[in-house]
CSV table of C-alpha atoms and ligand atoms in Angstrom, one decimal:
chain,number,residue,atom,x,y,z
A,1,UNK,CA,101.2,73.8,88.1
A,2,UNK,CA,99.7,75.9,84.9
A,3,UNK,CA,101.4,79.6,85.0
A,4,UNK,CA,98.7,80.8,82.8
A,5,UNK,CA,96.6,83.5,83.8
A,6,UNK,CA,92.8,83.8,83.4
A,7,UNK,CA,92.1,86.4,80.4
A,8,UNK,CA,89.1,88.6,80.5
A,9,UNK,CA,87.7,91.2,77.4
A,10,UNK,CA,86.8,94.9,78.4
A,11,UNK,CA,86.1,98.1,76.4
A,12,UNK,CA,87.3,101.6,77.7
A,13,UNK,CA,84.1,102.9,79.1
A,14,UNK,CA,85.9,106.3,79.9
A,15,UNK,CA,89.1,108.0,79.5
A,16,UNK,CA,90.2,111.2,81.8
A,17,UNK,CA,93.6,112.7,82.0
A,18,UNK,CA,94.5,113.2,85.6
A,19,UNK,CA,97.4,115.6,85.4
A,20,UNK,CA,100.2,115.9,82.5
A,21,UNK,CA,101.4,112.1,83.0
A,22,UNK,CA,98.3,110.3,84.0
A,23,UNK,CA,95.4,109.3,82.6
A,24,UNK,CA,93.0,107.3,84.0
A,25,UNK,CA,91.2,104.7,82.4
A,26,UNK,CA,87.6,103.2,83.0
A,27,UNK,CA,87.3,99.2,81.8
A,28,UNK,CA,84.2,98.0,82.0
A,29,UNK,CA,82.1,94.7,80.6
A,30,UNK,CA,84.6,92.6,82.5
A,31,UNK,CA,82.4,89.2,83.3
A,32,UNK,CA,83.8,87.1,85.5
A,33,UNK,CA,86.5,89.5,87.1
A,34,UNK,CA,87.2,89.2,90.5
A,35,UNK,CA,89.6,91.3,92.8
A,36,UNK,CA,92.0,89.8,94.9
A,37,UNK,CA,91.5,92.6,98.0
A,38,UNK,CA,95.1,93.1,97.7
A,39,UNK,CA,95.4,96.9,97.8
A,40,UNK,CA,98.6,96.8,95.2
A,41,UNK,CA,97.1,94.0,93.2
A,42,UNK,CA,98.1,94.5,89.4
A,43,UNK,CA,96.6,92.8,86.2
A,44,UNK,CA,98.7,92.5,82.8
A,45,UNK,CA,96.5,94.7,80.3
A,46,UNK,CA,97.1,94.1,76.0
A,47,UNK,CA,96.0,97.2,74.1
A,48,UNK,CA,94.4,96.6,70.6
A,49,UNK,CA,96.9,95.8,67.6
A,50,UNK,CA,99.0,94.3,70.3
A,51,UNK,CA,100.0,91.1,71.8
A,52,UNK,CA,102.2,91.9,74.9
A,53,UNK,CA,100.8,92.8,77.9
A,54,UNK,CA,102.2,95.6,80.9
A,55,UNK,CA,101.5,95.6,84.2
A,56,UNK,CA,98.9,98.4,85.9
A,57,UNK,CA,97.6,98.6,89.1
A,58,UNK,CA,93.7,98.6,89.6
A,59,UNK,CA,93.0,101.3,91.3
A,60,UNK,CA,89.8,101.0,92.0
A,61,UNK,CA,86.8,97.9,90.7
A,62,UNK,CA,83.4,97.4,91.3
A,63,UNK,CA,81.3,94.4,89.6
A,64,UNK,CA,82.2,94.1,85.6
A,65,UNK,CA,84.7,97.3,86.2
A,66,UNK,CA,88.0,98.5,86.7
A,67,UNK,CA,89.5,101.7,87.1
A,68,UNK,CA,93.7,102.2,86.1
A,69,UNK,CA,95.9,105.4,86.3
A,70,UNK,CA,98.0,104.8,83.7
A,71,UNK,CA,101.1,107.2,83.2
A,72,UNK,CA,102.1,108.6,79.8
A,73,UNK,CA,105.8,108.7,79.1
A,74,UNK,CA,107.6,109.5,76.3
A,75,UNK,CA,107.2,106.2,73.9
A,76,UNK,CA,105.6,102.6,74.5
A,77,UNK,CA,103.1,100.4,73.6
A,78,UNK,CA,100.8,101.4,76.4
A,79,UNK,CA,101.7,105.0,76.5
A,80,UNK,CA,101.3,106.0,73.1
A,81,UNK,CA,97.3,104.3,72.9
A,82,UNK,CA,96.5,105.5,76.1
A,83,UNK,CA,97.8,109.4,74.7
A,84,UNK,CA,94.9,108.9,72.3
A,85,UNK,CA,91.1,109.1,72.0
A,86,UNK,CA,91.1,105.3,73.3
A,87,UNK,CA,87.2,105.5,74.4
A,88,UNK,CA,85.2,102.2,72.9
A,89,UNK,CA,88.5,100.1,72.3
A,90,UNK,CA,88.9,96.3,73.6
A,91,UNK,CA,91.3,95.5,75.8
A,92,UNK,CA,92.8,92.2,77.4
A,93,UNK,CA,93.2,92.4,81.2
A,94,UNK,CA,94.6,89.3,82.9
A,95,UNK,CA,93.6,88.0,86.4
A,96,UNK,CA,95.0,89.7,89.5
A,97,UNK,CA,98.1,89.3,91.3
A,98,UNK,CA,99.1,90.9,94.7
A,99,UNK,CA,101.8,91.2,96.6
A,100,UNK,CA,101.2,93.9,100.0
A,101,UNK,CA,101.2,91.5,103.0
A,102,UNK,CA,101.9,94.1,106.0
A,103,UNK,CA,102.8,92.1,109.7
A,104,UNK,CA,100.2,91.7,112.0
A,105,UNK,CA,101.0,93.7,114.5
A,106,UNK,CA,102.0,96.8,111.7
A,107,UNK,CA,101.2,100.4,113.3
A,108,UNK,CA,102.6,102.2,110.7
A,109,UNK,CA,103.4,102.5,106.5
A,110,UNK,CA,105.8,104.0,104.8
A,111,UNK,CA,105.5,103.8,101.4
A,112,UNK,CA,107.7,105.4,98.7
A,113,UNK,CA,107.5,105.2,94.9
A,114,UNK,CA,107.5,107.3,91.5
A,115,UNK,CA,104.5,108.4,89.0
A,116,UNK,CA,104.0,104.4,88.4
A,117,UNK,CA,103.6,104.0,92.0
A,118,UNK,CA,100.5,106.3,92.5
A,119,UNK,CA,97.6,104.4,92.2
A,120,UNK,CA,99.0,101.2,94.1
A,121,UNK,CA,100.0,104.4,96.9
A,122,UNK,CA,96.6,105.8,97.0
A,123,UNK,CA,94.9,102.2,97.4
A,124,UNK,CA,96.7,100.9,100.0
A,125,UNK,CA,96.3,104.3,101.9
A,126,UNK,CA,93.0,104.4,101.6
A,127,UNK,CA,92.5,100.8,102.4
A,128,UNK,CA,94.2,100.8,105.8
A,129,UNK,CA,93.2,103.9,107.4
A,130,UNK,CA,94.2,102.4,110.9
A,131,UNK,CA,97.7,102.8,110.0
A,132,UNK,CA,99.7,106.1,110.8
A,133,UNK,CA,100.6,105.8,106.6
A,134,UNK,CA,103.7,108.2,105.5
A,135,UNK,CA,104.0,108.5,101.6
A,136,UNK,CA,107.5,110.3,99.7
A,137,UNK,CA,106.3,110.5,96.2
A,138,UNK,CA,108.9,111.4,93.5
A,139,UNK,CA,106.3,112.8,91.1
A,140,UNK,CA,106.1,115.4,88.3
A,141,UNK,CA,103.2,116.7,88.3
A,142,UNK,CA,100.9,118.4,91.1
A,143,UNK,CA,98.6,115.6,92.4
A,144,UNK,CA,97.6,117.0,95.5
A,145,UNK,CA,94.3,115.6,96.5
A,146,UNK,CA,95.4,112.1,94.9
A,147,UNK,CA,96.4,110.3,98.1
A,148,UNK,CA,94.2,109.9,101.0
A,149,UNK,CA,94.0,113.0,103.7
A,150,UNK,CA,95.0,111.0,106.8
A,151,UNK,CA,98.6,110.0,105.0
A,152,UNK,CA,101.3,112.2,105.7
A,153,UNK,CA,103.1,113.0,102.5
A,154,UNK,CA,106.7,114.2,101.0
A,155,UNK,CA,106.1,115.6,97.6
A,156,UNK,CA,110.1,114.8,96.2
A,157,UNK,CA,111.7,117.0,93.1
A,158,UNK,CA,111.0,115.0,90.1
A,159,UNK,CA,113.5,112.7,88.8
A,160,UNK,CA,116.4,115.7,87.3
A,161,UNK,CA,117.8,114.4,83.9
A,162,UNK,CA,115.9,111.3,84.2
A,163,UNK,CA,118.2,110.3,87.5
A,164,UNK,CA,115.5,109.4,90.5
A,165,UNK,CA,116.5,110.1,93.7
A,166,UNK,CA,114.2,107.3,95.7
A,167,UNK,CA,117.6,105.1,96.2
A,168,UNK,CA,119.3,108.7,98.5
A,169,UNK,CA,115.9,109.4,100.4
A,170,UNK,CA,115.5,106.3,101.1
A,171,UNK,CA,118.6,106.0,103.1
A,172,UNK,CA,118.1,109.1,104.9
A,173,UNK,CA,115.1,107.9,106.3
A,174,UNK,CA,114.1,108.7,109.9
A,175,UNK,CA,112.3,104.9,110.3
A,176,UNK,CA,109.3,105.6,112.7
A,177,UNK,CA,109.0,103.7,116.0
A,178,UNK,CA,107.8,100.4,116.6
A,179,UNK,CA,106.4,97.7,113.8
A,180,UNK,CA,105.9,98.4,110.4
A,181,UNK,CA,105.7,97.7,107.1
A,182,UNK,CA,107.8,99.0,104.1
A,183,UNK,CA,106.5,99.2,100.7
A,184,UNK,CA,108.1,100.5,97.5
A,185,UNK,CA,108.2,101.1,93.5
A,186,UNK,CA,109.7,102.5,90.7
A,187,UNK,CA,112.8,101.9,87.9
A,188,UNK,CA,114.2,98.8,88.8
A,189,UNK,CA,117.9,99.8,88.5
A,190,UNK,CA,117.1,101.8,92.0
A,191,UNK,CA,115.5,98.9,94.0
A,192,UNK,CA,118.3,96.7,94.1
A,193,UNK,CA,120.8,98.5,96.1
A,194,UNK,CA,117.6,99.7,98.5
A,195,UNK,CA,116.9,96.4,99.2
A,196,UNK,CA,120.4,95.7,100.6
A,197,UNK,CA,120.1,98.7,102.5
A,198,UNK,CA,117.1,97.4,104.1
A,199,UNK,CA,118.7,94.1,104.9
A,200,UNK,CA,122.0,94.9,106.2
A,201,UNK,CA,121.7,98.7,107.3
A,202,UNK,CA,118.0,99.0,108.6
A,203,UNK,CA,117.9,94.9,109.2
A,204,UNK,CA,113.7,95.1,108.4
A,205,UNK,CA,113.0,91.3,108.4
A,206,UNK,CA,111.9,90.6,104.6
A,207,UNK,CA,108.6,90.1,105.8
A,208,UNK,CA,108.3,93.9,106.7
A,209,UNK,CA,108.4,95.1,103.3
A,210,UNK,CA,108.5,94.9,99.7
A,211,UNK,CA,110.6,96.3,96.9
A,212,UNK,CA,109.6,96.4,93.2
A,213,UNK,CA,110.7,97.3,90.1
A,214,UNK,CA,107.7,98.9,88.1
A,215,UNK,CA,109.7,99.7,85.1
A,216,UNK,CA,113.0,99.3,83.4
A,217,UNK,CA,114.8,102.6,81.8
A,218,UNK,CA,116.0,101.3,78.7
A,219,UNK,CA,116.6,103.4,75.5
A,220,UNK,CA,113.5,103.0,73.0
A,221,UNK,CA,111.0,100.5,73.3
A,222,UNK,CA,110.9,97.8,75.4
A,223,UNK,CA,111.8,94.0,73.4
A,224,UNK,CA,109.9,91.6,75.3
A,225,UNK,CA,107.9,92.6,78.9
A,226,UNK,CA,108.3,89.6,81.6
A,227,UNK,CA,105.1,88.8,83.1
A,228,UNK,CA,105.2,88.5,87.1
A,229,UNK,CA,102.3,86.3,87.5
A,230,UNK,CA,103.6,83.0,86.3
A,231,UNK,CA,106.7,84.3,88.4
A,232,UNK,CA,105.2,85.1,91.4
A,233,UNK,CA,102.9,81.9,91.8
A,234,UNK,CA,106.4,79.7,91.2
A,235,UNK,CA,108.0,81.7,94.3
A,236,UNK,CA,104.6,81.0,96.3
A,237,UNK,CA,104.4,77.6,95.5
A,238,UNK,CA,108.1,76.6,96.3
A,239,UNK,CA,107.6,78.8,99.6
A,240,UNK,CA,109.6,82.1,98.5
A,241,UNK,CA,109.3,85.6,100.6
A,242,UNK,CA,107.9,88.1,98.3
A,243,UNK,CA,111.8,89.9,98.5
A,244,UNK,CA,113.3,86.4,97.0
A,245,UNK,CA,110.1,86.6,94.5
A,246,UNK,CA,110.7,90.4,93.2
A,247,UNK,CA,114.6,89.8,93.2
A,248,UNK,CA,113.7,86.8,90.5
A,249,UNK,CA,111.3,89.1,88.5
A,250,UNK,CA,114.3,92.0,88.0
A,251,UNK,CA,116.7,89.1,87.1
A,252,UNK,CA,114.1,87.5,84.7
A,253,UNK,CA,114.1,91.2,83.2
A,254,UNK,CA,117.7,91.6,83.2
A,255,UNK,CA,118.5,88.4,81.2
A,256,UNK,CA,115.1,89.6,78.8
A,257,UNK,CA,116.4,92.8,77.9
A,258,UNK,CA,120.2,92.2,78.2
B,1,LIG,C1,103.2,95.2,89.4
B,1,LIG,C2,103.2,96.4,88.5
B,1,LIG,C3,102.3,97.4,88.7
B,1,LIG,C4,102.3,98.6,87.9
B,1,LIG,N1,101.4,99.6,88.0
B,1,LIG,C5,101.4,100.7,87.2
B,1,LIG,C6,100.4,101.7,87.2
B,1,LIG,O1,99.4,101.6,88.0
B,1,LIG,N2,100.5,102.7,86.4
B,1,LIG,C7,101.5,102.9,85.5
B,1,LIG,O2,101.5,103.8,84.7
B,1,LIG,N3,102.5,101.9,85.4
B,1,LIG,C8,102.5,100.8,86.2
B,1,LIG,N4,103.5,99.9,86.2
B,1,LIG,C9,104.6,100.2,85.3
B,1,LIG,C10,104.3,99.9,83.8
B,1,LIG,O3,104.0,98.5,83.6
B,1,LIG,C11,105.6,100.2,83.0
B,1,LIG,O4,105.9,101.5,83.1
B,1,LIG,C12,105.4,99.8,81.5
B,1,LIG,O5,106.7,99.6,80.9
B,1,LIG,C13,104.7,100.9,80.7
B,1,LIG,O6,104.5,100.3,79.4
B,1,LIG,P1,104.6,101.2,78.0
B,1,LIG,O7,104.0,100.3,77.0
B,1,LIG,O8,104.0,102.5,78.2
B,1,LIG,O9,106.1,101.3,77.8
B,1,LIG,P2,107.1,100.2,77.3
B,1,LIG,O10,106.8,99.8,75.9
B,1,LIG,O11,107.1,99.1,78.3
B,1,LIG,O12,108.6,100.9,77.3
B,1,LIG,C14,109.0,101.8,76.3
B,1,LIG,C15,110.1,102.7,76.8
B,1,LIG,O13,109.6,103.5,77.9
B,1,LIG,C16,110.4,103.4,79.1
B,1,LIG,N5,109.4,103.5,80.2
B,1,LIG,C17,108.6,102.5,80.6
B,1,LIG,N6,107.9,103.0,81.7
B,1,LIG,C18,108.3,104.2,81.9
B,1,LIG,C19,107.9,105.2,82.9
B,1,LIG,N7,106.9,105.0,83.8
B,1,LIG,N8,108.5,106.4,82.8
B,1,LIG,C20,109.4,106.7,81.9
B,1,LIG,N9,109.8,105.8,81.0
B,1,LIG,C21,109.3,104.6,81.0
B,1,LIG,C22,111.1,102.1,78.9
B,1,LIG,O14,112.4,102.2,79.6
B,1,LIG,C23,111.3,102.0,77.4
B,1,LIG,O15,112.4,102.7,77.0
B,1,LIG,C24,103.4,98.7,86.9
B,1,LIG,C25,104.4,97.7,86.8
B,1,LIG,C26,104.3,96.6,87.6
B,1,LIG,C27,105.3,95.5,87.4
């Protein structure tokens, strides 16, 4: 089976910052692109004068375009181009990948996530407005307005001294009635103890929801990104759940960074 992705050329069409940490992006003059209708589907994108790739949501495509919110941080390859006047630049964006996949008979969402998680948030909101959707963002900057009205959301103190709190609130949850579906991103180091907590304290079958690490705290740039793609279709194809899949990615990243 070929793990390589599809590649497709774009140029920023349009560059507006949303709020302090996010930006969002326009990429247009993408031939060939096609969505995946996954509402948290991703694509790998390589800035000029680079040649690794990181991982963005699309928030929102139409033919030959894509729209990412792209959050600026302190220091990395993406952030510091995306901080600048990037308008007219080429861009690599690789195919898309997904990974939301709510039961059937799901009535409700919860979903819970940092800055990073945002745009994947807002998408899936807005795509399934016949769920009863609850969102706890863990966010530092006022982005009322962002998510969709009919979801019901916690606005959570920013992360204090760099310490998140997603891994505390998520296990002093008040789990809503009947079926749902779980979904949930941020610093990696968090999502492994929340995914025990699902599994042996909540007991969610892994097929009601999904855990991901978005991003790794390390100090100063990060060596080598791991791409999830070639991961992900290895899990699919040897008939992984998507929990066994994003367990494999933070270990891939683990043993990458050291
Ligand atoms: C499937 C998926 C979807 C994603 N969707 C989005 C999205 O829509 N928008 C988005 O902004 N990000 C998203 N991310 C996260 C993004 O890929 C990472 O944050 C990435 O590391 C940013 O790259 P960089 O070049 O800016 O920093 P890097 O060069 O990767 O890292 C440099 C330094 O910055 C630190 N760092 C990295 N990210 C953050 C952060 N968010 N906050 C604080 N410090 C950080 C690292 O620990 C490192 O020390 C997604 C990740 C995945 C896997």
């Amino acid at each position: 089976m070929s793990t390589r992705a599809a590649l497709y050329e774009a140029t920023v069409r349009s560059r507006e910052p949303l709020s302090d940490h996010l930006v969002r992006l326009v990429l247009g003059g993408l031939d060939g692109f096609a969505s995946s209708g996954v509402p948290d589907e991703w694509v790998g994108l390589v800035v000029p004068g680079q040649f690794q790739s990181r991982y963005y949501t699309v928030r929102s495509h139409r033919p030959g375009e894509l729209t990412l919110d792209v959050v600026v941080h302190d220091v990395g390859l993406v952030t510091e181009w995306a901080m600048r006047d990037c308008i007219g630049d080429t861009v690599v964006v690789t195919e898309p990948k997904a990974s939301f996949d709510p039961p059937q008979g799901a009535t409700w969402l919860l979903l819970v996530g940092d800055l990073t998680a945002m745009p994947a948030m807002a998408r899936i909101a807005e795509t399934r407005p016949d769920l009863a959707t609850y969102v706890m963002a863990e966010v530092p900057d006022d982005l009322a307005g962002y998510l969709p009205e009919h979801a019901q959301v916690t606005w959570l103190a920013p992360p204090s001294a760099g310490q998140s709190a997603l891994a505390e609130v998520v296990e002093t949850i008040d789990w809503p009635d009947g079926e749902g579906y779980f979904w949930m991103a941020g610093e990696s180091a968090q999502m492994r103890s929340i995914r025990k907590h699902l599994m042996r304290e909540v007991k969610l079958p892994s097929s009601h929801y999904d855990v991901m690490g978005y991003w790794r705290a390390t100090a100063g740039r990060q060596p080598r990104a791991v791409d999830p793609g070639p991961i992900w279709r290895a899990g699919k194809a040897a008939g992984k759940s998507d929990e066994q899949i994003w367990a494999d990615y933070d270990a891939a990243r683990e043993a990458t960074n050291g």
